PDB file of C-alpha atoms and ligand atoms in Angstrom:
ATOM      1  CA  MET P   1      95.194  99.748  89.127  1.00 94.00           C
ATOM      2  CA  TRP P   2      96.769  99.801  92.593  1.00 96.00           C
ATOM      3  CA  VAL P   3      99.484  97.191  93.144  1.00 96.00           C
ATOM      4  CA  PHE P   4     100.820  96.483  96.641  1.00 96.00           C
ATOM      5  CA  GLU P   5     104.041  94.816  97.782  1.00 95.00           C
ATOM      6  CA  GLU P   6     103.231  91.899 100.068  1.00 81.00           C
ATOM      7  CA  LEU P   7     106.577  91.471 101.831  1.00 89.00           C
ATOM      8  CA  TYR P   8     105.481  92.629 105.286  1.00 90.00           C
ATOM      9  CA  GLY P   9     102.348  91.477 107.100  1.00 86.00           C
ATOM     10  CA  ASN P  10     101.161  94.821 108.386  1.00 92.00           C
ATOM     11  CA  ILE P  11     102.575  97.493 106.104  1.00 94.00           C
ATOM     12  CA  LYS P  12     102.442  97.836 102.338  1.00 93.00           C
ATOM     13  CA  ILE P  13     103.819 100.043  99.614  1.00 94.00           C
ATOM     14  CA  GLY P  14     101.383 100.626  96.755  1.00 95.00           C
ATOM     15  CA  PHE P  15     101.735 101.873  93.188  1.00 95.00           C
ATOM     16  CA  ASP P  16      99.274 103.055  90.623  1.00 96.00           C
ATOM     17  CA  ALA P  17     100.496 100.680  87.914  1.00 97.00           C
ATOM     18  CA  ARG P  18      99.666  98.893  84.705  1.00 98.00           C
ATOM     19  CA  GLN P  19     100.713  95.239  84.467  1.00 98.00           C
ATOM     20  CA  ILE P  20     102.654  94.638  81.256  1.00 97.00           C
ATOM     21  CA  TYR P  21     103.746  91.062  81.834  1.00 98.00           C
ATOM     22  CA  ARG P  22     103.089  88.236  84.242  1.00 98.00           C
ATOM     23  CA  LYS P  23     104.391  84.667  84.278  1.00 97.00           C
ATOM     24  CA  LYS P  24     104.718  81.869  86.776  1.00 98.00           C
ATOM     25  CA  THR P  25     108.280  80.750  86.082  1.00 98.00           C
ATOM     26  CA  GLU P  26     109.741  77.488  87.381  1.00 97.00           C
ATOM     27  CA  PHE P  27     110.771  79.389  90.523  1.00 96.00           C
ATOM     28  CA  GLN P  28     108.566  82.388  91.162  1.00 95.00           C
ATOM     29  CA  ASP P  29     105.647  84.596  90.202  1.00 96.00           C
ATOM     30  CA  LEU P  30     107.261  87.184  87.938  1.00 98.00           C
ATOM     31  CA  ARG P  31     105.428  90.432  87.230  1.00 98.00           C
ATOM     32  CA  ILE P  32     106.456  93.563  85.367  1.00 98.00           C
ATOM     33  CA  TYR P  33     104.516  96.787  85.768  1.00 98.00           C
ATOM     34  CA  GLU P  34     104.558 100.245  84.226  1.00 98.00           C
ATOM     35  CA  THR P  35     104.263 102.881  86.976  1.00 97.00           C
ATOM     36  CA  GLU P  36     103.904 106.658  86.792  1.00 93.00           C
ATOM     37  CA  ARG P  37     106.459 107.457  89.461  1.00 94.00           C
ATOM     38  CA  PHE P  38     109.129 104.780  89.100  1.00 97.00           C
ATOM     39  CA  GLY P  39     108.950 103.670  85.477  1.00 97.00           C
ATOM     40  CA  ARG P  40     109.006  99.933  84.952  1.00 98.00           C
ATOM     41  CA  LEU P  41     109.081  97.717  88.029  1.00 98.00           C
ATOM     42  CA  LEU P  42     110.062  94.066  88.484  1.00 98.00           C
ATOM     43  CA  MET P  43     108.191  92.116  91.176  1.00 97.00           C
ATOM     44  CA  LEU P  44     108.974  88.538  92.229  1.00 96.00           C
ATOM     45  CA  ASP P  45     106.514  86.661  94.451  1.00 94.00           C
ATOM     46  CA  GLY P  46     104.846  89.952  95.338  1.00 95.00           C
ATOM     47  CA  VAL P  47     108.117  91.643  96.384  1.00 95.00           C
ATOM     48  CA  ILE P  48     109.576  94.677  94.611  1.00 96.00           C
ATOM     49  CA  GLN P  49     112.993  93.792  93.173  1.00 97.00           C
ATOM     50  CA  THR P  50     113.946  96.856  91.210  1.00 98.00           C
ATOM     51  CA  THR P  51     112.517  99.862  89.369  1.00 98.00           C
ATOM     52  CA  GLU P  52     113.902 101.827  86.452  1.00 98.00           C
ATOM     53  CA  LYS P  53     113.823 105.044  88.455  1.00 98.00           C
ATOM     54  CA  ASP P  54     115.737 104.153  91.642  1.00 98.00           C
ATOM     55  CA  GLU P  55     117.695 101.000  90.724  1.00 98.00           C
ATOM     56  CA  PHE P  56     120.899 103.000  90.306  1.00 98.00           C
ATOM     57  CA  ILE P  57     121.173 103.648  94.050  1.00 98.00           C
ATOM     58  CA  TYR P  58     121.148  99.978  95.001  1.00 98.00           C
ATOM     59  CA  HIS P  59     123.254  98.749  92.080  1.00 98.00           C
ATOM     60  CA  GLU P  60     125.923 101.432  92.593  1.00 98.00           C
ATOM     61  CA  MET P  61     126.143 100.837  96.345  1.00 98.00           C
ATOM     62  CA  LEU P  62     126.503  97.091  95.964  1.00 98.00           C
ATOM     63  CA  THR P  63     129.468  97.486  93.626  1.00 98.00           C
ATOM     64  CA  HIS P  64     131.551 100.679  93.743  1.00 98.00           C
ATOM     65  CA  PRO P  65     132.470 100.719  97.481  1.00 98.00           C
ATOM     66  CA  LEU P  66     134.245  97.377  96.926  1.00 98.00           C
ATOM     67  CA  VAL P  67     135.585  97.744  93.401  1.00 98.00           C
ATOM     68  CA  MET P  68     136.942 101.240  94.072  1.00 98.00           C
ATOM     69  CA  ALA P  69     138.695 100.049  97.252  1.00 97.00           C
ATOM     70  CA  HIS P  70     140.071  96.759  95.923  1.00 97.00           C
ATOM     71  CA  PRO P  71     143.770  97.034  94.915  1.00 94.00           C
ATOM     72  CA  ARG P  72     143.250  95.324  91.537  1.00 96.00           C
ATOM     73  CA  PRO P  73     139.698  94.124  90.925  1.00 97.00           C
ATOM     74  CA  GLN P  74     139.782  91.872  87.858  1.00 98.00           C
ATOM     75  CA  SER P  75     137.111  89.254  88.518  1.00 98.00           C
ATOM     76  CA  ALA P  76     133.675  89.272  90.119  1.00 98.00           C
ATOM     77  CA  LEU P  77     131.080  86.689  91.052  1.00 98.00           C
ATOM     78  CA  VAL P  78     127.458  87.883  91.115  1.00 98.00           C
ATOM     79  CA  ILE P  79     124.762  85.706  92.674  1.00 98.00           C
ATOM     80  CA  GLY P  80     121.131  86.459  91.770  1.00 98.00           C
ATOM     81  CA  ALA P  81     120.974  89.878  90.115  1.00 98.00           C
ATOM     82  CA  GLY P  82     119.109  88.621  87.045  1.00 98.00           C
ATOM     83  CA  ASP P  83     117.964  92.143  86.164  1.00 98.00           C
ATOM     84  CA  GLY P  84     121.535  92.960  85.128  1.00 98.00           C
ATOM     85  CA  GLY P  85     122.056  96.121  87.215  1.00 98.00           C
ATOM     86  CA  ILE P  86     124.971  94.781  89.295  1.00 98.00           C
ATOM     87  CA  VAL P  87     126.707  93.377  86.200  1.00 98.00           C
ATOM     88  CA  ARG P  88     126.266  96.714  84.400  1.00 98.00           C
ATOM     89  CA  GLU P  89     128.017  98.572  87.208  1.00 98.00           C
ATOM     90  CA  LEU P  90     130.888  96.049  87.511  1.00 98.00           C
ATOM     91  CA  LEU P  91     131.581  96.131  83.780  1.00 98.00           C
ATOM     92  CA  LYS P  92     132.079  99.910  83.897  1.00 98.00           C
ATOM     93  CA  TYR P  93     135.644  99.129  85.066  1.00 98.00           C
ATOM     94  CA  PRO P  94     138.059  98.522  82.181  1.00 97.00           C
ATOM     95  CA  GLY P  95     140.221  96.437  84.555  1.00 97.00           C
ATOM     96  CA  MET P  96     137.343  94.032  85.244  1.00 98.00           C
ATOM     97  CA  LYS P  97     138.282  91.108  83.000  1.00 98.00           C
ATOM     98  CA  ARG P  98     135.666  88.529  84.037  1.00 98.00           C
ATOM     99  CA  VAL P  99     132.240  88.632  85.627  1.00 98.00           C
ATOM    100  CA  VAL P 100     130.275  85.452  86.348  1.00 98.00           C
ATOM    101  CA  LEU P 101     126.535  85.908  86.915  1.00 98.00           C
ATOM    102  CA  VAL P 102     124.810  82.983  88.658  1.00 98.00           C
ATOM    103  CA  GLU P 103     121.047  83.423  88.390  1.00 98.00           C
ATOM    104  CA  ILE P 104     118.693  80.518  89.119  1.00 98.00           C
ATOM    105  CA  ASP P 105     115.878  81.757  86.877  1.00 98.00           C
ATOM    106  CA  ARG P 106     116.696  82.279  83.198  1.00 98.00           C
ATOM    107  CA  GLN P 107     113.320  83.994  82.688  1.00 98.00           C
ATOM    108  CA  VAL P 108     114.365  86.862  84.961  1.00 98.00           C
ATOM    109  CA  ILE P 109     117.353  87.559  82.724  1.00 98.00           C
ATOM    110  CA  GLU P 110     115.391  87.226  79.473  1.00 98.00           C
ATOM    111  CA  LEU P 111     112.374  89.236  80.627  1.00 98.00           C
ATOM    112  CA  SER P 112     114.444  91.927  82.362  1.00 98.00           C
ATOM    113  CA  GLU P 113     116.430  92.402  79.158  1.00 98.00           C
ATOM    114  CA  LYS P 114     113.187  92.613  77.171  1.00 98.00           C
ATOM    115  CA  TYR P 115     111.025  94.771  79.450  1.00 98.00           C
ATOM    116  CA  LEU P 116     113.599  96.625  81.616  1.00 98.00           C
ATOM    117  CA  PRO P 117     116.478  97.105  79.117  1.00 98.00           C
ATOM    118  CA  SER P 118     117.747 100.289  80.802  1.00 97.00           C
ATOM    119  CA  ILE P 119     118.828  98.232  83.844  1.00 98.00           C
ATOM    120  CA  SER P 120     121.163  95.779  82.105  1.00 98.00           C
ATOM    121  CA  ALA P 121     121.973  98.452  79.469  1.00 98.00           C
ATOM    122  CA  GLY P 122     123.688  95.958  77.164  1.00 97.00           C
ATOM    123  CA  ALA P 123     125.692  94.260  79.961  1.00 98.00           C
ATOM    124  CA  PHE P 124     124.347  90.814  79.047  1.00 98.00           C
ATOM    125  CA  SER P 125     126.169  90.929  75.712  1.00 97.00           C
ATOM    126  CA  ASP P 126     129.519  92.059  77.155  1.00 98.00           C
ATOM    127  CA  LYS P 127     132.223  89.526  76.182  1.00 98.00           C
ATOM    128  CA  ARG P 128     133.628  89.605  79.739  1.00 98.00           C
ATOM    129  CA  LEU P 129     130.376  88.200  81.163  1.00 98.00           C
ATOM    130  CA  GLU P 130     129.626  84.508  81.681  1.00 98.00           C
ATOM    131  CA  ILE P 131     126.098  83.578  82.765  1.00 98.00           C
ATOM    132  CA  ALA P 132     125.462  80.378  84.727  1.00 98.00           C
ATOM    133  CA  VAL P 133     121.766  79.553  85.153  1.00 98.00           C
ATOM    134  CA  GLU P 134     121.787  77.646  88.443  1.00 98.00           C
ATOM    135  CA  ASP P 135     121.447  77.873  92.211  1.00 98.00           C
ATOM    136  CA  GLY P 136     124.130  80.209  93.528  1.00 98.00           C
ATOM    137  CA  ALA P 137     124.696  78.020  96.569  1.00 98.00           C
ATOM    138  CA  LYS P 138     125.415  75.027  94.315  1.00 98.00           C
ATOM    139  CA  TYR P 139     127.706  77.085  92.082  1.00 98.00           C
ATOM    140  CA  VAL P 140     129.945  78.332  94.905  1.00 98.00           C
ATOM    141  CA  ALA P 141     130.123  74.818  96.338  1.00 97.00           C
ATOM    142  CA  ARG P 142     131.398  73.358  93.073  1.00 97.00           C
ATOM    143  CA  THR P 143     133.548  76.056  91.475  1.00 98.00           C
ATOM    144  CA  ASP P 144     137.302  76.080  92.045  1.00 97.00           C
ATOM    145  CA  GLU P 145     137.618  79.535  90.488  1.00 98.00           C
ATOM    146  CA  LYS P 146     138.690  82.504  92.642  1.00 98.00           C
ATOM    147  CA  PHE P 147     137.183  85.997  92.492  1.00 98.00           C
ATOM    148  CA  ASP P 148     138.286  89.417  93.741  1.00 98.00           C
ATOM    149  CA  ILE P 149     134.709  90.609  94.338  1.00 98.00           C
ATOM    150  CA  ALA P 150     131.481  88.751  95.190  1.00 98.00           C
ATOM    151  CA  VAL P 151     128.069  90.429  95.153  1.00 98.00           C
ATOM    152  CA  VAL P 152     125.059  88.574  96.513  1.00 98.00           C
ATOM    153  CA  ASP P 153     121.991  90.255  95.043  1.00 98.00           C
ATOM    154  CA  SER P 154     119.245  87.873  96.070  1.00 93.00           C
ATOM    155  CA  PRO P 155     115.674  88.586  97.091  1.00 90.00           C
ATOM    156  CA  ASP P 156     114.705  88.381 100.753  1.00 90.00           C
ATOM    157  CA  PRO P 157     115.275  85.010 102.482  1.00 89.00           C
ATOM    158  CA  ILE P 158     112.182  83.373 100.986  1.00 86.00           C
ATOM    159  CA  GLY P 159     111.922  80.260  98.808  1.00 88.00           C
ATOM    160  CA  VAL P 160     114.932  79.518  96.615  1.00 90.00           C
ATOM    161  CA  ALA P 161     116.776  82.559  98.004  1.00 93.00           C
ATOM    162  CA  LYS P 162     116.866  81.191 101.545  1.00 94.00           C
ATOM    163  CA  VAL P 163     120.072  79.199 100.937  1.00 94.00           C
ATOM    164  CA  LEU P 164     121.855  82.463 100.153  1.00 96.00           C
ATOM    165  CA  PHE P 165     121.645  83.539 103.800  1.00 96.00           C
ATOM    166  CA  SER P 166     123.315  80.483 105.352  1.00 95.00           C
ATOM    167  CA  LYS P 167     126.670  79.968 107.084  1.00 97.00           C
ATOM    168  CA  LYS P 168     127.495  77.236 104.555  1.00 97.00           C
ATOM    169  CA  PHE P 169     126.919  79.609 101.656  1.00 98.00           C
ATOM    170  CA  TYR P 170     128.955  82.443 103.176  1.00 98.00           C
ATOM    171  CA  SER P 171     131.801  80.027 103.999  1.00 98.00           C
ATOM    172  CA  ALA P 172     131.772  78.889 100.380  1.00 98.00           C
ATOM    173  CA  ILE P 173     131.866  82.548  99.287  1.00 98.00           C
ATOM    174  CA  ALA P 174     134.919  83.050 101.528  1.00 98.00           C
ATOM    175  CA  ASP P 175     136.552  80.053  99.821  1.00 98.00           C
ATOM    176  CA  VAL P 176     136.030  81.442  96.316  1.00 98.00           C
ATOM    177  CA  LEU P 177     137.388  84.894  97.206  1.00 98.00           C
ATOM    178  CA  THR P 178     141.065  85.730  96.596  1.00 98.00           C
ATOM    179  CA  ASP P 179     143.245  86.723  99.580  1.00 96.00           C
ATOM    180  CA  ASP P 180     142.189  90.378  99.390  1.00 96.00           C
ATOM    181  CA  GLY P 181     138.693  89.523  98.105  1.00 98.00           C
ATOM    182  CA  MET P 182     135.555  91.252  99.362  1.00 98.00           C
ATOM    183  CA  MET P 183     131.877  90.407  99.309  1.00 98.00           C
ATOM    184  CA  ILE P 184     128.722  92.451  99.846  1.00 98.00           C
ATOM    185  CA  ARG P 185     124.973  91.817 100.160  1.00 98.00           C
ATOM    186  CA  GLN P 186     121.892  93.695 101.255  1.00 96.00           C
ATOM    187  CA  THR P 187     120.316  92.664 104.569  1.00 96.00           C
ATOM    188  CA  GLY P 188     116.964  94.364 104.460  1.00 96.00           C
ATOM    189  CA  SER P 189     115.284  97.394 105.960  1.00 96.00           C
ATOM    190  CA  SER P 190     116.966  98.736 109.104  1.00 95.00           C
ATOM    191  CA  VAL P 191     113.490  99.400 110.537  1.00 95.00           C
ATOM    192  CA  LEU P 192     111.178  96.676 109.187  1.00 94.00           C
ATOM    193  CA  GLN P 193     113.691  93.785 109.026  1.00 93.00           C
ATOM    194  CA  SER P 194     116.094  94.970 111.728  1.00 90.00           C
ATOM    195  CA  GLU P 195     117.085  91.451 112.816  1.00 93.00           C
ATOM    196  CA  GLU P 196     118.277  90.504 109.311  1.00 94.00           C
ATOM    197  CA  MET P 197     121.407  92.679 109.475  1.00 95.00           C
ATOM    198  CA  GLY P 198     122.316  91.484 112.996  1.00 95.00           C
ATOM    199  CA  ASP P 199     121.726  87.813 112.158  1.00 96.00           C
ATOM    200  CA  ASN P 200     123.819  87.937 108.997  1.00 96.00           C
ATOM    201  CA  PHE P 201     126.477  90.090 110.646  1.00 97.00           C
ATOM    202  CA  LYS P 202     126.956  87.388 113.286  1.00 96.00           C
ATOM    203  CA  ILE P 203     127.308  84.623 110.690  1.00 97.00           C
ATOM    204  CA  LEU P 204     129.744  86.646 108.574  1.00 98.00           C
ATOM    205  CA  GLU P 205     131.770  87.674 111.624  1.00 97.00           C
ATOM    206  CA  GLY P 206     132.461  84.014 112.308  1.00 97.00           C
ATOM    207  CA  ILE P 207     133.822  83.551 108.778  1.00 98.00           C
ATOM    208  CA  PHE P 208     135.566  86.758 107.645  1.00 98.00           C
ATOM    209  CA  PRO P 209     138.347  88.768 109.314  1.00 98.00           C
ATOM    210  CA  TRP P 210     136.268  91.902 108.842  1.00 98.00           C
ATOM    211  CA  VAL P 211     132.573  92.702 108.372  1.00 98.00           C
ATOM    212  CA  LEU P 212     131.428  96.271 107.720  1.00 98.00           C
ATOM    213  CA  PRO P 213     127.769  97.338 107.719  1.00 98.00           C
ATOM    214  CA  ALA P 214     126.737 100.187 105.459  1.00 98.00           C
ATOM    215  CA  VAL P 215     123.505 101.974 104.558  1.00 98.00           C
ATOM    216  CA  ALA P 216     121.769 103.249 101.460  1.00 98.00           C
ATOM    217  CA  SER P 217     118.332 104.723 101.074  1.00 97.00           C
ATOM    218  CA  ILE P 218     116.349 103.149  98.231  1.00 97.00           C
ATOM    219  CA  PRO P 219     112.870 104.724  97.902  1.00 96.00           C
ATOM    220  CA  THR P 220     111.045 101.588  96.726  1.00 96.00           C
ATOM    221  CA  TYR P 221     112.619  99.397  99.404  1.00 96.00           C
ATOM    222  CA  ILE P 222     110.454 100.747 102.212  1.00 94.00           C
ATOM    223  CA  GLY P 223     111.562 101.023 105.813  1.00 93.00           C
ATOM    224  CA  GLY P 224     114.217 103.729 106.028  1.00 94.00           C
ATOM    225  CA  PHE P 225     117.895 102.948 105.530  1.00 96.00           C
ATOM    226  CA  PHE P 226     118.533  99.611 103.820  1.00 97.00           C
ATOM    227  CA  SER P 227     121.419  97.782 105.421  1.00 97.00           C
ATOM    228  CA  LEU P 228     124.299  96.362 103.393  1.00 98.00           C
ATOM    229  CA  LEU P 229     126.962  94.042 104.786  1.00 98.00           C
ATOM    230  CA  ALA P 230     130.459  94.021 103.282  1.00 98.00           C
ATOM    231  CA  ALA P 231     132.985  91.415 104.417  1.00 98.00           C
ATOM    232  CA  GLY P 232     136.444  90.362 103.339  1.00 98.00           C
ATOM    233  CA  LYS P 233     139.891  89.018 104.051  1.00 95.00           C
ATOM    234  CA  GLY P 234     142.390  91.753 103.272  1.00 95.00           C
ATOM    235  CA  LYS P 235     141.984  95.509 103.401  1.00 96.00           C
ATOM    236  CA  THR P 236     138.539  96.977 104.047  1.00 98.00           C
ATOM    237  CA  PRO P 237     136.824  99.638 101.889  1.00 98.00           C
ATOM    238  CA  LEU P 238     137.695 102.144 104.639  1.00 98.00           C
ATOM    239  CA  ASP P 239     141.447 101.408 104.494  1.00 98.00           C
ATOM    240  CA  VAL P 240     141.907 103.254 101.222  1.00 98.00           C
ATOM    241  CA  PRO P 241     142.868 106.915 101.875  1.00 98.00           C
ATOM    242  CA  PHE P 242     140.369 109.446 100.529  1.00 98.00           C
ATOM    243  CA  LYS P 243     142.990 111.169  98.318  1.00 98.00           C
ATOM    244  CA  GLN P 244     143.857 107.864  96.604  1.00 97.00           C
ATOM    245  CA  LEU P 245     140.202 106.901  96.169  1.00 98.00           C
ATOM    246  CA  ASN P 246     139.309 110.309  94.799  1.00 98.00           C
ATOM    247  CA  GLN P 247     142.192 110.216  92.306  1.00 97.00           C
ATOM    248  CA  LYS P 248     141.099 106.754  91.126  1.00 97.00           C
ATOM    249  CA  TYR P 249     137.468 107.937  90.798  1.00 98.00           C
ATOM    250  CA  GLU P 250     138.524 111.003  88.807  1.00 97.00           C
ATOM    251  CA  LYS P 251     140.975 109.033  86.619  1.00 97.00           C
ATOM    252  CA  LEU P 252     138.551 106.213  85.813  1.00 96.00           C
ATOM    253  CA  ARG P 253     135.713 108.704  85.197  1.00 96.00           C
ATOM    254  CA  ILE P 254     133.229 106.030  86.220  1.00 94.00           C
ATOM    255  CA  LYS P 255     129.741 107.492  85.691  1.00 96.00           C
ATOM    256  CA  THR P 256     127.677 107.198  88.876  1.00 98.00           C
ATOM    257  CA  ARG P 257     124.477 108.963  90.000  1.00 98.00           C
ATOM    258  CA  TYR P 258     124.604 108.079  93.701  1.00 98.00           C
ATOM    259  CA  TYR P 259     128.084 106.805  94.628  1.00 98.00           C
ATOM    260  CA  ASN P 260     130.974 109.258  95.009  1.00 98.00           C
ATOM    261  CA  PRO P 261     134.180 109.216  97.118  1.00 98.00           C
ATOM    262  CA  GLU P 262     132.489 111.083  99.989  1.00 98.00           C
ATOM    263  CA  ILE P 263     129.569 108.647 100.074  1.00 98.00           C
ATOM    264  CA  HIS P 264     132.074 105.780  99.928  1.00 98.00           C
ATOM    265  CA  TYR P 265     133.036 106.568 103.530  1.00 98.00           C
ATOM    266  CA  ALA P 266     129.749 108.088 104.720  1.00 98.00           C
ATOM    267  CA  ALA P 267     127.792 104.945 103.808  1.00 98.00           C
ATOM    268  CA  PHE P 268     129.675 103.029 106.519  1.00 98.00           C
ATOM    269  CA  ALA P 269     128.686 105.514 109.251  1.00 98.00           C
ATOM    270  CA  LEU P 270     125.768 103.871 111.059  1.00 97.00           C
ATOM    271  CA  PRO P 271     123.042 105.638 113.035  1.00 96.00           C
ATOM    272  CA  ASN P 272     123.014 104.633 116.721  1.00 96.00           C
ATOM    273  CA  TYR P 273     119.840 102.510 116.437  1.00 95.00           C
ATOM    274  CA  MET P 274     121.626 100.310 113.888  1.00 95.00           C
ATOM    275  CA  ARG P 275     124.829 100.112 115.914  1.00 93.00           C
ATOM    276  CA  LYS P 276     122.753  98.929 118.857  1.00 88.00           C
ATOM    277  CA  GLY P 277     121.309  96.158 116.694  1.00 80.00           C
ATOM    278  CA  LEU P 278     124.824  94.849 116.148  1.00 86.00           C
ATOM    279  CA  LYS P 279     125.925  94.721 119.784  1.00 76.00           C
TER     280      LYS P 279
HETATM  281  N1  LIG I   1     117.792  93.778  94.299  1.00 59.95           N
HETATM  282  C1  LIG I   1     116.813  92.765  94.677  1.00 59.95           C
HETATM  283  C2  LIG I   1     116.701  92.663  96.170  1.00 59.95           C
HETATM  284  O1  LIG I   1     117.563  93.203  96.858  1.00 59.95           O
HETATM  285  O2  LIG I   1     115.737  92.040  96.635  1.00 59.95           O
HETATM  286  C3  LIG I   1     117.181  91.440  94.049  1.00 59.95           C
HETATM  287  C4  LIG I   1     117.006  91.499  92.574  1.00 59.95           C
HETATM  288  S1  LIG I   1     117.443  90.137  91.616  1.00 59.95           S
HETATM  289  C5  LIG I   1     116.129  90.171  90.495  1.00 59.95           C
HETATM  290  C6  LIG I   1     117.161  88.737  92.641  1.00 59.95           C
HETATM  291  C7  LIG I   1     117.411  87.461  91.846  1.00 59.95           C
HETATM  292  O3  LIG I   1     117.880  86.403  92.689  1.00 59.95           O
HETATM  293  C8  LIG I   1     116.126  86.891  91.188  1.00 59.95           C
HETATM  294  O4  LIG I   1     116.239  87.022  89.795  1.00 59.95           O
HETATM  295  C9  LIG I   1     116.071  85.424  91.620  1.00 59.95           C
HETATM  296  O5  LIG I   1     115.679  84.569  90.577  1.00 59.95           O
HETATM  297  C10 LIG I   1     117.507  85.188  92.042  1.00 59.95           C
HETATM  298  N2  LIG I   1     117.703  84.074  92.978  1.00 59.95           N
HETATM  299  C11 LIG I   1     116.921  83.726  94.026  1.00 59.95           C
HETATM  300  N3  LIG I   1     117.435  82.644  94.651  1.00 59.95           N
HETATM  301  C12 LIG I   1     118.584  82.292  93.971  1.00 59.95           C
HETATM  302  C13 LIG I   1     119.553  81.266  94.126  1.00 59.95           C
HETATM  303  N4  LIG I   1     119.459  80.359  95.118  1.00 59.95           N
HETATM  304  N5  LIG I   1     120.589  81.229  93.259  1.00 59.95           N
HETATM  305  C14 LIG I   1     120.695  82.151  92.255  1.00 59.95           C
HETATM  306  N6  LIG I   1     119.795  83.149  92.035  1.00 59.95           N
HETATM  307  C15 LIG I   1     118.749  83.213  92.899  1.00 59.95           C
END
């Protein structure tokens, strides 16, 4: 059967797919499909979240540019990300001592682990991981813990995810980051949601000493380059010299299928149409 993403009013992406699970959780309509082209696919409220085939691009680009650049990344806070892909990438670093995953919907974690096991790849049972099942905005407001890295992997600003795009939330993220902490999030398609990057850039610019947009191309997130926004207090991901980054990448032998030291810098080079959107 043909399944279409319903994120945009006047454009759709469709898959020839077989539904293998569907449940209305406390928070969202959760569906899992088997597709020819992209393997298993997680959909929440009609929006594609991740697929077995291309998830590595997104999950690598929301982690390695920060962790590889951070002087000593030992702790990370992950908001959303119930499929486990971000946590899997963060835990590839032996120096990462503690990762806290704050996911509002326990069913996403349980069903992703059951039906999309290749994405979490055992990360949920890593001793370094703590899972908090709650609203990420509430968690950052109440925790007094500090983190070196924060990754916001929420769906688009709809429903319960809306709070994760607010000034209050980003200010609270800034408060829970250490002095050289860095955060990152995706801010939608550079073509179909072009205002999302600019809007969030403006909010982050008012909170963090630096904000750096980056791009990645994720086939099942339609609309050309997907924009990412990194922000932080100390050094930026571009401050680390290539030679040093390359040596660290070689030494750590972190297995990646998209990220590499050259892409680390290239990802932050924006096409002119995106630069214009930031002026
Ligand atoms: N990579 C996807 C994207 O960019 O759209 C996001 C994938 S991940 C599955 C998104 C997760 O965020 C979902 O599991 C959802 O339950 C969770 N989420 C939504 N709002 C949240 C909130 N306020 N606090 C914590 N988790 C939230």
